[in-house]
Tab-separated table of N, CA and C in Angstrom:
chain	number	residue	atom	x	y	z
A	1	MET	N	-67.920	34.983	-69.950
A	1	MET	CA	-66.474	35.287	-70.060
A	1	MET	C	-67.342	34.476	-72.029
A	2	ASN	N	-66.492	35.732	-73.034
A	2	ASN	CA	-67.383	34.945	-74.134
A	2	ASN	C	-66.534	33.965	-75.049
A	3	SER	N	-66.467	32.956	-74.768
A	3	SER	CA	-65.782	31.764	-75.696
A	3	SER	C	-65.711	32.427	-77.542
A	4	ASN	N	-66.789	33.395	-78.195
A	4	ASN	CA	-66.268	33.422	-79.505
A	4	ASN	C	-65.772	33.727	-79.896
A	5	ILE	N	-64.619	33.512	-79.952
A	5	ILE	CA	-62.802	33.818	-80.675
A	5	ILE	C	-62.703	33.295	-81.825
A	6	THR	N	-62.266	33.980	-82.968
A	6	THR	CA	-61.982	34.261	-84.127
A	6	THR	C	-60.601	34.274	-84.448
A	7	TYR	N	-59.957	33.696	-85.203
A	7	TYR	CA	-58.783	33.655	-86.006
A	7	TYR	C	-58.649	34.413	-87.095
A	8	GLU	N	-57.831	35.123	-87.985
A	8	GLU	CA	-58.088	35.865	-89.368
A	8	GLU	C	-56.207	35.748	-89.730
A	9	LEU	N	-56.082	35.294	-90.686
A	9	LEU	CA	-54.994	35.531	-91.467
A	9	LEU	C	-55.547	36.516	-92.708
A	10	ALA	N	-54.571	37.873	-92.783
A	10	ALA	CA	-55.013	38.819	-93.666
A	10	ALA	C	-53.917	39.170	-94.469
A	11	GLN	N	-53.780	39.971	-95.990
A	11	GLN	CA	-52.722	40.392	-96.675
A	11	GLN	C	-52.416	41.738	-96.014
A	12	ALA	N	-51.318	42.007	-95.839
A	12	ALA	CA	-51.225	43.661	-95.151
A	12	ALA	C	-51.068	44.311	-96.856
A	13	LYS	N	-50.764	45.638	-96.523
A	13	LYS	CA	-50.435	46.387	-97.444
A	13	LYS	C	-49.111	45.812	-98.412
A	14	ASP	N	-48.049	45.455	-97.546
A	14	ASP	CA	-46.769	45.122	-98.405
A	14	ASP	C	-47.305	43.703	-98.401
A	15	GLY	N	-48.165	43.555	-98.979
A	15	GLY	CA	-47.888	41.290	-99.295
A	15	GLY	C	-48.400	40.897	-98.206
A	16	CYS	N	-47.181	40.498	-97.272
A	16	CYS	CA	-47.100	40.237	-95.978
A	16	CYS	C	-48.138	39.161	-95.693
A	17	LEU	N	-48.298	38.860	-94.812
A	17	LEU	CA	-49.989	38.357	-94.135
A	17	LEU	C	-49.999	38.783	-92.731
A	18	THR	N	-51.117	39.694	-92.347
A	18	THR	CA	-51.270	40.249	-90.644
A	18	THR	C	-51.944	39.085	-90.028
A	19	ALA	N	-51.614	38.997	-88.662
A	19	ALA	CA	-52.542	38.526	-88.507
A	19	ALA	C	-53.889	39.008	-87.469
A	20	SER	N	-55.017	38.227	-86.756
A	20	SER	CA	-55.975	39.275	-85.711
A	20	SER	C	-56.678	38.007	-85.534
A	21	VAL	N	-57.398	38.844	-83.776
A	21	VAL	CA	-58.542	38.140	-82.905
A	21	VAL	C	-59.142	39.041	-83.096
A	22	THR	N	-60.496	37.987	-82.765
A	22	THR	CA	-61.792	38.705	-82.409
A	22	THR	C	-62.473	38.072	-81.020
A	23	VAL	N	-62.338	38.556	-80.219
A	23	VAL	CA	-63.453	38.524	-79.418
A	23	VAL	C	-64.644	39.412	-78.864
A	24	GLY	N	-65.679	38.472	-79.223
A	24	GLY	CA	-66.649	39.152	-79.508
A	24	GLY	C	-66.917	40.034	-80.748
A	25	ASN	N	-66.977	41.420	-80.612
A	25	ASN	CA	-66.953	42.250	-81.574
A	25	ASN	C	-65.771	42.723	-81.358
A	26	LYS	N	-64.809	42.613	-80.538
A	26	LYS	CA	-63.567	43.634	-80.951
A	26	LYS	C	-62.371	43.073	-81.945
A	27	LYS	N	-61.856	43.569	-82.401
A	27	LYS	CA	-60.739	43.063	-83.717
A	27	LYS	C	-59.316	43.608	-82.971
A	28	GLN	N	-58.073	42.747	-82.878
A	28	GLN	CA	-57.071	43.385	-82.469
A	28	GLN	C	-56.666	42.696	-83.550
A	29	PHE	N	-55.644	43.016	-83.842
A	29	PHE	CA	-54.001	42.915	-85.083
A	29	PHE	C	-52.939	42.474	-83.893
A	30	LEU	N	-52.609	41.627	-84.354
A	30	LEU	CA	-51.163	41.243	-83.512
A	30	LEU	C	-50.105	41.863	-84.669
A	31	HIS	N	-50.417	41.826	-85.702
A	31	HIS	CA	-48.809	42.187	-86.335
A	31	HIS	C	-49.603	44.109	-87.023
A	32	SER	N	-48.635	44.642	-87.460
A	32	SER	CA	-48.583	45.978	-88.669
A	32	SER	C	-49.832	45.327	-89.060
A	33	LYS	N	-51.253	46.082	-89.451
A	33	LYS	CA	-51.966	45.812	-91.046
A	33	LYS	C	-51.378	46.567	-91.881
A	34	LEU	N	-50.370	47.199	-92.005
A	34	LEU	CA	-49.919	48.060	-93.449
A	34	LEU	C	-48.344	47.000	-93.825
A	35	TYR	N	-47.565	47.134	-92.649
A	35	TYR	CA	-46.422	46.406	-92.932
A	35	TYR	C	-45.301	46.249	-92.108
A	36	PRO	N	-46.200	44.537	-91.524
A	36	PRO	CA	-45.613	43.981	-90.449
A	36	PRO	C	-43.887	43.588	-90.286
A	37	GLU	N	-43.232	43.097	-91.462
A	37	GLU	CA	-42.288	43.196	-91.582
A	37	GLU	C	-41.196	44.109	-91.093
A	38	LYS	N	-41.425	45.000	-91.700
A	38	LYS	CA	-41.361	46.798	-91.170
A	38	LYS	C	-41.120	47.118	-89.485
A	39	GLU	N	-41.985	46.074	-89.358
A	39	GLU	CA	-43.042	46.834	-87.852
A	39	GLU	C	-41.371	45.568	-87.119
A	40	SER	N	-41.540	43.970	-87.654
A	40	SER	CA	-40.474	43.977	-86.786
A	40	SER	C	-39.037	44.222	-86.845
A	41	ARG	N	-38.794	44.831	-87.683
A	41	ARG	CA	-37.420	45.845	-87.374
A	41	ARG	C	-37.126	46.816	-86.408
A	42	GLN	N	-38.299	47.226	-86.301
A	42	GLN	CA	-37.579	47.894	-84.738
A	42	GLN	C	-37.875	47.226	-83.675
A	43	TYR	N	-37.796	45.867	-83.606
A	43	TYR	CA	-36.539	45.197	-82.585
A	43	TYR	C	-35.459	45.201	-82.453
A	44	ALA	N	-34.992	45.002	-83.645
A	44	ALA	CA	-33.744	44.463	-83.645
A	44	ALA	C	-33.069	45.798	-83.049
A	45	ASP	N	-33.066	47.213	-82.283
A	45	ASP	CA	-31.964	47.134	-81.671
A	45	ASP	C	-32.044	46.765	-79.974
A	46	ARG	N	-33.016	45.633	-79.513
A	46	ARG	CA	-33.620	45.521	-78.696
A	46	ARG	C	-32.139	43.496	-78.443
A	47	PHE	N	-31.806	43.178	-79.687
A	47	PHE	CA	-30.511	42.204	-79.737
A	47	PHE	C	-29.309	42.814	-79.503
A	48	ASN	N	-28.649	42.335	-78.639
A	48	ASN	CA	-27.522	43.162	-78.105
A	48	ASN	C	-26.225	41.766	-77.641
A	49	PRO	N	-25.623	41.171	-78.312
A	49	PRO	CA	-24.935	39.878	-77.799
A	49	PRO	C	-23.403	40.543	-77.238
A	50	GLU	N	-23.141	42.075	-77.438
A	50	GLU	CA	-22.048	41.753	-76.404
A	50	GLU	C	-22.533	42.467	-74.950
A	51	LYS	N	-23.667	42.640	-74.708
A	51	LYS	CA	-24.537	42.979	-73.390
A	51	LYS	C	-24.555	41.308	-72.381
A	52	GLN	N	-25.157	40.506	-74.016
A	52	GLN	CA	-26.095	39.124	-73.366
A	52	GLN	C	-24.982	38.000	-73.742
A	53	ASP	N	-25.704	37.119	-73.514
A	53	ASP	CA	-24.961	35.877	-73.825
A	53	ASP	C	-25.994	34.689	-74.258
A	54	ALA	N	-27.198	35.105	-73.443
A	54	ALA	CA	-28.329	34.163	-74.467
A	54	ALA	C	-29.197	34.920	-74.751
A	55	LEU	N	-30.122	34.650	-75.321
A	55	LEU	CA	-31.582	35.161	-76.143
A	55	LEU	C	-32.817	33.780	-75.677
A	56	ILE	N	-33.613	34.576	-75.792
A	56	ILE	CA	-34.644	33.779	-75.156
A	56	ILE	C	-35.981	34.154	-76.182
A	57	VAL	N	-37.173	33.645	-76.734
A	57	VAL	CA	-37.687	33.566	-77.777
A	57	VAL	C	-38.939	33.132	-77.282
A	58	LEU	N	-40.306	34.159	-76.700
A	58	LEU	CA	-40.656	33.666	-75.906
A	58	LEU	C	-42.330	34.129	-77.074
A	59	GLY	N	-42.826	32.650	-77.626
A	59	GLY	CA	-43.821	33.332	-78.479
A	59	GLY	C	-43.144	33.493	-80.042
A	60	LEU	N	-44.179	33.367	-81.110
A	60	LEU	CA	-43.203	33.301	-82.560
A	60	LEU	C	-43.949	34.000	-83.247
A	61	GLY	N	-45.882	34.515	-83.429
A	61	GLY	CA	-46.838	35.193	-83.950
A	61	GLY	C	-46.049	34.133	-85.694
A	62	LEU	N	-45.868	35.215	-86.594
A	62	LEU	CA	-45.969	34.782	-87.541
A	62	LEU	C	-44.547	34.921	-88.192
A	63	GLY	N	-43.551	35.062	-87.125
A	63	GLY	CA	-42.529	34.978	-86.768
A	63	GLY	C	-41.134	36.019	-87.698
A	64	TYR	N	-42.037	37.157	-88.228
A	64	TYR	CA	-41.025	38.549	-88.548
A	64	TYR	C	-40.168	38.962	-87.549
A	65	HIS	N	-40.358	38.760	-86.347
A	65	HIS	CA	-39.035	39.567	-86.130
A	65	HIS	C	-37.684	38.133	-85.653
A	66	LEU	N	-37.723	37.187	-86.312
A	66	LEU	CA	-36.878	35.995	-86.605
A	66	LEU	C	-35.872	36.137	-87.417
A	67	LEU	N	-36.926	36.845	-88.705
A	67	LEU	CA	-35.820	37.630	-89.372
A	67	LEU	C	-34.936	38.721	-88.766
A	68	GLU	N	-34.953	39.293	-88.592
A	68	GLU	CA	-34.327	40.254	-87.577
A	68	GLU	C	-33.298	39.517	-86.679
A	69	LEU	N	-33.374	38.848	-85.898
A	69	LEU	CA	-32.796	38.282	-85.409
A	69	LEU	C	-31.889	36.782	-85.524
A	70	LYS	N	-32.123	36.422	-86.911
A	70	LYS	CA	-31.766	35.311	-87.908
A	70	LYS	C	-30.409	36.057	-88.816
A	71	LYS	N	-30.196	37.467	-88.233
A	71	LYS	CA	-28.812	38.264	-88.647
A	71	LYS	C	-27.581	38.406	-87.080
A	72	TYR	N	-27.941	38.160	-86.007
A	72	TYR	CA	-27.369	38.187	-84.820
A	72	TYR	C	-27.496	37.100	-84.220
A	73	ILE	N	-27.827	36.058	-84.468
A	73	ILE	CA	-28.102	34.598	-83.634
A	73	ILE	C	-26.645	33.757	-83.683
A	74	SER	N	-25.823	34.346	-84.325
A	74	SER	CA	-24.553	33.469	-84.166
A	74	SER	C	-23.720	34.494	-83.398
A	75	GLN	N	-24.106	35.595	-83.360
A	75	GLN	CA	-22.910	36.740	-82.849
A	75	GLN	C	-23.386	35.925	-80.948
A	76	TYR	N	-24.171	35.197	-80.800
A	76	TYR	CA	-24.465	34.455	-79.092
A	76	TYR	C	-24.498	33.651	-78.455
A	77	LYS	N	-23.615	33.127	-77.589
A	77	LYS	CA	-22.905	32.153	-76.900
A	77	LYS	C	-23.864	31.112	-76.474
């Protein structure tokens, strides 16, 4: 197993931060390299307080999806 793992924060095209992890010589971005905040809005349709009583958030990353969740959180029981 390769233990050479590095993490990096970089500025995306829209000015927000984006994170990447490099294992060996392979780099993988955890968010959009261009518009990470805009990318998080794609998940807003998954928040459905009318059909779901609870919402469980696993993993926070850099928290961009939490900005969208904040709009719906008061509607959950």
